[in-house]
Short mmCIF file of C-alpha atoms in Angstrom, two decimals:
data_model
loop_
_atom_site.label_atom_id
_atom_site.label_comp_id
_atom_site.label_asym_id
_atom_site.label_seq_id
_atom_site.Cartn_x
_atom_site.Cartn_y
_atom_site.Cartn_z
CA UNK A 1 20.41 109.25 7.13
CA UNK A 2 17.61 111.11 5.36
CA UNK A 3 13.91 111.04 6.26
CA UNK A 4 13.06 108.78 3.32
CA UNK A 5 15.51 106.10 4.51
CA UNK A 6 14.13 106.29 8.04
CA UNK A 7 10.59 105.80 6.75
CA UNK A 8 11.73 102.82 4.64
CA UNK A 9 13.43 101.16 7.61
CA UNK A 10 10.40 101.84 9.79
CA UNK A 11 8.09 100.39 7.11
CA UNK A 12 10.20 97.25 6.78
CA UNK A 13 10.36 96.80 10.54
CA UNK A 14 6.61 97.20 10.87
CA UNK A 15 6.08 94.77 8.00
CA UNK A 16 8.37 92.19 9.56
CA UNK A 17 6.71 92.69 12.94
CA UNK A 18 3.28 92.15 11.38
CA UNK A 19 4.52 89.04 9.53
CA UNK A 20 6.04 87.64 12.71
CA UNK A 21 2.86 88.39 14.65
CA UNK A 22 0.76 86.57 12.05
CA UNK A 23 3.09 83.58 12.19
CA UNK A 24 2.78 83.44 15.98
CA UNK A 25 -1.02 83.70 15.78
CA UNK A 26 -1.18 80.95 13.15
CA UNK A 27 1.13 78.73 15.18
CA UNK A 28 -1.05 79.19 18.26
CA UNK A 29 -4.25 78.44 16.32
CA UNK A 30 -2.63 75.37 14.81
CA UNK A 31 -2.02 73.73 18.21
CA UNK A 32 -4.31 70.79 18.93
CA UNK A 33 -5.88 67.88 17.08
CA UNK A 34 -7.36 68.09 13.58
CA UNK A 35 -9.48 65.40 11.93
CA UNK A 36 -9.52 65.00 8.16
CA UNK A 37 -12.88 66.07 6.71
CA UNK A 38 -12.35 65.67 2.97
CA UNK A 39 -9.97 66.42 0.11
CA UNK A 40 -10.25 68.12 -3.25
CA UNK A 41 -7.97 69.77 -5.79
CA UNK A 42 -6.60 73.27 -5.21
CA UNK A 43 -8.76 74.73 -8.00
CA UNK A 44 -11.88 73.41 -6.24
CA UNK A 45 -12.49 70.44 -8.53
CA UNK A 46 -13.17 66.95 -7.21
CA UNK A 47 -10.49 64.31 -6.89
CA UNK A 48 -10.08 62.16 -9.97
CA UNK A 49 -9.84 59.10 -7.74
CA UNK A 50 -11.99 60.23 -4.84
CA UNK A 51 -12.59 56.87 -3.18
CA UNK A 52 -8.93 55.90 -3.09
CA UNK A 53 -7.95 59.11 -1.31
CA UNK A 54 -10.90 59.32 1.06
CA UNK A 55 -11.30 55.73 2.20
CA UNK A 56 -9.09 56.25 5.26
CA UNK A 57 -9.57 58.44 8.31
CA UNK A 58 -6.69 60.40 9.74
CA UNK A 59 -5.83 62.81 12.52
CA UNK A 60 -3.05 65.39 12.65
CA UNK A 61 -1.86 66.63 16.05
CA UNK A 62 0.19 69.81 16.27
CA UNK A 63 2.08 70.15 19.55
CA UNK A 64 4.46 72.68 21.01
CA UNK A 65 8.12 73.05 20.01
CA UNK A 66 7.33 72.21 16.38
CA UNK A 67 6.54 68.53 17.02
CA UNK A 68 3.44 66.94 15.48
CA UNK A 69 1.96 63.49 15.00
CA UNK A 70 -0.01 61.88 12.18
CA UNK A 71 -2.44 59.13 13.24
CA UNK A 72 -4.13 56.68 10.88
CA UNK A 73 -5.74 53.62 12.39
CA UNK A 74 -3.44 52.03 14.95
CA UNK A 75 -0.35 53.66 13.51
CA UNK A 76 1.02 57.02 14.50
CA UNK A 77 4.15 58.77 13.25
CA UNK A 78 5.82 61.95 14.49
CA UNK A 79 7.04 64.81 12.33
CA UNK A 80 8.55 68.26 12.67
CA UNK A 81 6.74 71.35 11.44
CA UNK A 82 7.33 75.06 11.13
CA UNK A 83 4.98 77.87 10.17
CA UNK A 84 5.85 81.21 8.58
CA UNK A 85 2.92 83.41 7.71
CA UNK A 86 0.72 81.26 5.47
CA UNK A 87 3.41 78.70 4.75
CA UNK A 88 3.37 75.40 6.61
CA UNK A 89 6.37 73.09 6.37
CA UNK A 90 5.35 69.68 7.65
CA UNK A 91 7.40 66.50 7.48
CA UNK A 92 9.76 68.14 5.00
CA UNK A 93 6.93 69.12 2.61
CA UNK A 94 5.65 72.66 2.03
CA UNK A 95 2.00 73.68 2.01
CA UNK A 96 0.02 76.91 1.73
CA UNK A 97 -2.46 77.57 4.53
CA UNK A 98 -5.67 78.74 2.86
CA UNK A 99 -7.84 78.85 5.96
CA UNK A 100 -7.13 78.60 9.66
CA UNK A 101 -9.44 79.40 12.53
CA UNK A 102 -10.57 77.77 15.76
CA UNK A 103 -12.62 75.14 13.93
CA UNK A 104 -11.20 74.64 10.44
CA UNK A 105 -7.83 74.11 8.78
CA UNK A 106 -7.38 74.06 5.00
CA UNK A 107 -3.99 73.71 3.34
CA UNK A 108 -2.80 72.80 -0.16
CA UNK A 109 0.33 71.55 -1.86
CA UNK A 110 2.88 74.01 -3.22
CA UNK A 111 4.55 73.03 -6.49
CA UNK A 112 5.41 75.68 -9.09
CA UNK A 113 5.74 73.00 -11.77
CA UNK A 114 2.13 71.84 -11.47
CA UNK A 115 -1.22 73.50 -12.12
CA UNK A 116 -3.85 74.10 -9.44
CA UNK A 117 -6.01 71.29 -10.80
CA UNK A 118 -3.08 68.93 -10.16
CA UNK A 119 -2.44 70.01 -6.55
CA UNK A 120 -4.20 68.44 -3.59
CA UNK A 121 -6.03 70.45 -0.95
CA UNK A 122 -6.74 69.03 2.52
CA UNK A 123 -9.67 70.01 4.73
CA UNK A 124 -9.45 69.32 8.46
CA UNK A 125 -11.79 70.17 11.34
CA UNK A 126 -10.77 70.71 14.96
CA UNK A 127 -11.55 67.91 17.39
CA UNK A 128 -11.20 67.51 21.13
CA UNK A 129 -10.64 63.77 20.73
CA UNK A 130 -7.24 62.42 21.63
CA UNK A 131 -5.62 60.08 19.09
CA UNK A 132 -6.82 57.12 21.18
CA UNK A 133 -10.40 58.45 21.31
CA UNK A 134 -10.27 59.16 17.57
CA UNK A 135 -9.08 55.59 16.90
CA UNK A 136 -11.89 54.09 18.97
CA UNK A 137 -14.56 56.30 17.37
CA UNK A 138 -13.42 55.73 13.80
CA UNK A 139 -12.02 52.21 13.78
CA UNK A 140 -13.50 50.34 16.75
CA UNK A 141 -17.06 51.51 17.38
CA UNK A 142 -18.28 51.10 13.77
CA UNK A 143 -17.20 47.44 13.85
CA UNK A 144 -18.69 46.47 17.21
CA UNK A 145 -21.50 43.92 17.13
CA UNK A 146 -23.41 42.75 20.22
CA UNK A 147 -24.32 39.07 20.11
CA UNK A 148 -27.62 37.60 21.27
CA UNK A 149 -26.05 36.59 24.59
CA UNK A 150 -24.85 40.17 25.16
CA UNK A 151 -21.22 39.34 24.39
CA UNK A 152 -19.20 41.76 22.22
CA UNK A 153 -17.99 40.71 18.78
CA UNK A 154 -16.37 42.64 15.93
CA UNK A 155 -16.41 42.79 12.17
CA UNK A 156 -13.14 41.71 10.58
CA UNK A 157 -11.17 44.94 10.20
CA UNK A 158 -7.66 46.34 10.49
CA UNK A 159 -8.29 47.37 14.11
CA UNK A 160 -9.51 44.00 15.42
CA UNK A 161 -8.65 40.78 13.63
CA UNK A 162 -7.42 37.26 14.34
CA UNK A 163 -4.20 35.92 12.81
CA UNK A 164 -4.25 33.22 10.15
CA UNK A 165 -1.48 30.63 10.25
CA UNK A 166 -0.78 30.00 6.58
CA UNK A 167 2.09 27.58 7.16
CA UNK A 168 3.99 26.21 10.10
CA UNK A 169 2.96 25.75 13.67
CA UNK A 170 1.01 27.97 16.03
CA UNK A 171 4.13 29.54 17.50
CA UNK A 172 5.79 30.22 14.15
CA UNK A 173 3.59 32.99 12.79
CA UNK A 174 5.55 35.35 10.54
CA UNK A 175 2.68 37.47 9.15
CA UNK A 176 0.26 38.89 11.70
CA UNK A 177 -0.86 42.07 9.94
CA UNK A 178 -4.42 42.66 8.82
CA UNK A 179 -3.36 42.56 5.16
CA UNK A 180 -1.44 39.32 5.70
CA UNK A 181 -4.34 37.69 7.54
CA UNK A 182 -6.78 38.71 4.84
CA UNK A 183 -4.61 37.66 1.93
CA UNK A 184 -3.41 34.36 3.40
CA UNK A 185 -6.83 33.20 4.59
CA UNK A 186 -8.54 34.28 1.36
CA UNK A 187 -5.96 32.51 -0.80
CA UNK A 188 -6.11 29.37 1.35
CA UNK A 189 -9.91 29.16 1.05
CA UNK A 190 -9.80 29.91 -2.68
CA UNK A 191 -7.24 27.15 -3.30
CA UNK A 192 -9.30 24.68 -1.26
CA UNK A 193 -12.50 25.65 -3.07
CA UNK A 194 -11.18 24.43 -6.44
CA UNK A 195 -13.68 26.37 -8.50
CA UNK A 196 -14.02 24.82 -11.99
CA UNK A 197 -11.87 26.65 -14.58
CA UNK A 198 -13.45 28.43 -17.54
CA UNK A 199 -16.65 29.05 -15.60
CA UNK A 200 -17.98 32.27 -14.14
CA UNK A 201 -19.46 32.54 -10.69
CA UNK A 202 -19.92 34.68 -7.64
CA UNK A 203 -20.11 33.58 -4.03
CA UNK A 204 -20.45 35.43 -0.74
CA UNK A 205 -19.86 33.54 2.46
CA UNK A 206 -20.04 34.57 6.12
CA UNK A 207 -18.32 32.89 9.05
CA UNK A 208 -17.07 33.60 12.54
CA UNK A 209 -13.66 33.03 14.09
CA UNK A 210 -14.50 32.64 17.75
CA UNK A 211 -12.54 33.67 20.83
CA UNK A 212 -11.24 30.09 21.00
CA UNK A 213 -9.97 30.20 17.39
CA UNK A 214 -12.74 27.95 16.09
CA UNK A 215 -14.44 28.59 12.73
CA UNK A 216 -18.19 28.68 13.32
CA UNK A 217 -21.52 29.85 11.83
CA UNK A 218 -20.50 29.29 8.20
CA UNK A 219 -23.27 30.49 5.91
CA UNK A 220 -23.60 31.07 2.18
CA UNK A 221 -25.05 34.55 1.65
CA UNK A 222 -25.01 34.53 -2.16
CA UNK A 223 -24.27 31.89 -4.76
CA UNK A 224 -24.54 31.58 -8.53
CA UNK A 225 -24.22 27.78 -8.35
CA UNK A 226 -25.85 26.05 -5.38
CA UNK A 227 -24.20 22.76 -6.36
CA UNK A 228 -20.86 24.24 -5.27
CA UNK A 229 -22.06 25.63 -1.95
CA UNK A 230 -21.07 22.58 0.05
CA UNK A 231 -17.59 22.65 -1.49
CA UNK A 232 -17.11 26.31 -0.47
CA UNK A 233 -18.32 25.61 3.07
CA UNK A 234 -15.86 22.72 3.25
CA UNK A 235 -13.07 25.04 2.05
CA UNK A 236 -13.81 27.52 4.86
CA UNK A 237 -14.03 24.64 7.33
CA UNK A 238 -10.55 23.52 6.26
CA UNK A 239 -9.13 26.58 8.03
CA UNK A 240 -10.02 25.08 11.42
CA UNK A 241 -7.09 25.14 13.86
CA UNK A 242 -5.32 27.74 11.72
CA UNK A 243 -6.51 30.84 13.60
CA UNK A 244 -5.08 32.72 16.56
CA UNK A 245 -8.09 34.51 18.15
CA UNK A 246 -8.42 38.29 17.97
CA UNK A 247 -7.96 40.34 21.13
CA UNK A 248 -9.41 43.64 22.26
CA UNK A 249 -8.36 45.27 25.54
CA UNK A 250 -6.54 42.11 26.55
CA UNK A 251 -9.57 39.84 26.02
CA UNK A 252 -10.15 37.34 23.23
CA UNK A 253 -13.16 38.22 21.08
CA UNK A 254 -15.29 36.78 18.25
CA UNK A 255 -14.80 38.24 14.76
CA UNK A 256 -17.29 38.08 11.86
CA UNK A 257 -15.99 37.54 8.31
CA UNK A 258 -17.70 38.38 5.02
CA UNK A 259 -15.73 37.06 2.05
CA UNK A 260 -16.62 37.29 -1.62
CA UNK A 261 -15.23 35.07 -4.36
CA UNK A 262 -15.77 36.05 -7.98
CA UNK A 263 -14.56 34.16 -11.02
CA UNK A 264 -14.19 35.27 -14.64
CA UNK A 265 -16.49 38.23 -14.17
CA UNK A 266 -16.84 40.47 -17.20
CA UNK A 267 -16.67 43.87 -15.62
CA UNK A 268 -16.91 47.07 -17.65
CA UNK A 269 -16.59 50.72 -16.77
CA UNK A 270 -20.38 50.96 -16.95
CA UNK A 271 -20.94 48.36 -14.20
CA UNK A 272 -22.48 49.65 -11.01
CA UNK A 273 -19.67 50.70 -8.70
CA UNK A 274 -19.55 48.88 -5.39
CA UNK A 275 -17.03 50.43 -3.05
CA UNK A 276 -16.58 47.38 -0.84
CA UNK A 277 -15.81 45.16 -3.81
CA UNK A 278 -13.50 47.73 -5.41
CA UNK A 279 -11.62 48.21 -2.14
CA UNK A 280 -11.33 44.46 -1.64
CA UNK A 281 -9.81 43.96 -5.09
CA UNK A 282 -7.33 46.77 -4.53
CA UNK A 283 -6.27 45.57 -1.07
CA UNK A 284 -5.69 42.04 -2.35
CA UNK A 285 -3.74 43.40 -5.31
CA UNK A 286 -1.59 45.56 -3.03
CA UNK A 287 -0.72 42.53 -0.90
CA UNK A 288 0.16 40.50 -3.99
CA UNK A 289 2.31 43.33 -5.34
CA UNK A 290 4.13 43.51 -2.01
CA UNK A 291 4.86 39.78 -2.29
CA UNK A 292 6.09 40.31 -5.87
CA UNK A 293 3.25 38.26 -7.38
CA UNK A 294 2.90 40.84 -10.10
CA UNK A 295 0.87 38.88 -12.67
CA UNK A 296 -1.96 38.15 -10.22
CA UNK A 297 -1.80 41.74 -8.91
CA UNK A 298 -2.18 43.06 -12.48
CA UNK A 299 -5.33 40.97 -12.91
CA UNK A 300 -6.92 42.51 -9.80
CA UNK A 301 -5.78 46.07 -10.56
CA UNK A 302 -7.35 45.65 -14.01
CA UNK A 303 -10.66 44.73 -12.36
CA UNK A 304 -10.48 47.96 -10.37
CA UNK A 305 -9.72 49.96 -13.51
CA UNK A 306 -12.66 48.44 -15.35
CA UNK A 307 -15.02 49.08 -12.46
CA UNK A 308 -14.79 52.84 -12.71
CA UNK A 309 -13.30 55.56 -14.86
CA UNK A 310 -10.10 57.32 -13.79
CA UNK A 311 -9.02 54.71 -11.22
CA UNK A 312 -5.76 56.58 -10.66
CA UNK A 313 -4.05 54.51 -7.95
CA UNK A 314 -4.69 51.11 -9.61
CA UNK A 315 -3.30 52.53 -12.86
CA UNK A 316 -0.10 53.67 -11.17
CA UNK A 317 0.28 50.34 -9.37
CA UNK A 318 -0.46 48.28 -12.48
CA UNK A 319 2.19 50.22 -14.36
CA UNK A 320 4.67 49.43 -11.57
CA UNK A 321 3.82 45.72 -11.87
CA UNK A 322 4.24 45.73 -15.65
CA UNK A 323 7.61 47.46 -15.26
CA UNK A 324 8.70 44.93 -12.62
CA UNK A 325 7.86 42.13 -15.10
CA UNK A 326 9.83 44.01 -17.80
CA UNK A 327 6.67 44.51 -19.88
CA UNK A 328 7.75 48.07 -20.57
CA UNK A 329 5.29 48.67 -23.43
CA UNK A 330 2.27 48.11 -21.16
CA UNK A 331 3.80 50.18 -18.35
CA UNK A 332 4.37 53.08 -20.74
CA UNK A 333 0.80 52.78 -21.99
CA UNK A 334 -0.54 53.21 -18.42
CA UNK A 335 1.84 56.09 -17.71
CA UNK A 336 0.82 57.79 -20.97
CA UNK A 337 -2.86 57.53 -20.05
CA UNK A 338 -2.15 58.92 -16.58
CA UNK A 339 -0.31 61.83 -18.15
CA UNK A 340 -3.37 62.61 -20.27
CA UNK A 341 -5.39 62.74 -17.05
CA UNK A 342 -3.04 65.41 -15.72
CA UNK A 343 -1.30 63.05 -13.32
CA UNK A 344 2.40 63.69 -12.73
CA UNK A 345 3.01 61.38 -9.78
CA UNK A 346 4.42 62.31 -6.39
CA UNK A 347 1.10 62.44 -4.52
CA UNK A 348 1.16 62.85 -0.76
CA UNK A 349 -1.87 61.32 0.96
CA UNK A 350 -2.96 62.57 4.39
#
């Protein structure tokens, strides 16, 4: 073996040793809990549909032996991960680590068939919170309300909510999720309200579902037709004896509701964007889509699309609904518009 070959072997060995050392250092720095800070595109541009992607909080935990966990709200799922240099394989997907130190983790999607402005980049910050502490800080504490008597109540949210019995008896509940409770109770009140057709109107109503399951403190917060206020209050009152009280830490608690009913609103892309309203429309549409009520879901997704430009997720979902109804022309129209926006599908949301 000549000197040149020895130097080449030595160089390769040193290079591999350095690569392996970097992988070990990255793996060690990765251990722990990381809280999502924000997201953008790999080229540094803002998300086309920023609110859809950033409306949820999440935590990634990297443990030893290549086992991690992803926590969002009450739910947590485990995944396997490996790290090689600047490449992170997580849950079967491959990412490039752009930044990793004791306080910050930045990684982006890897896809040779897509441009940087089409690839998502995730920014996480280190946290000492456990998943349980993170859940309480993000999903419980912001919704806590202290009543005049010092008792603890909560805003209606995915973390703390009662269960609405749409049909059947108390012991025959089949849908106890937050989405099911929201959709079923909202639909029940809307059907009972019997708002006159071919009219426009907007109503906001507040009420409490108490720790005994009673509907209390019903109050109209906004109304475009005061003559219909009593009818809406009666519709909310008709849900009496249809609630299973919410619980927190094994104790029944009061929950405050704030519902909005809007009819025949003429929304345009130039209307002032209200995140709460937009999110409410999208959540209701998602629940309807899940129940295969595609026509009604399309109506709500369209409201989202008209409320702001480049409403990416509602466009994808509306196209799915059109396709499910075999209205292929409309589905293709939405897909064509998404393509013009540089969207190719296959988004992974963390």
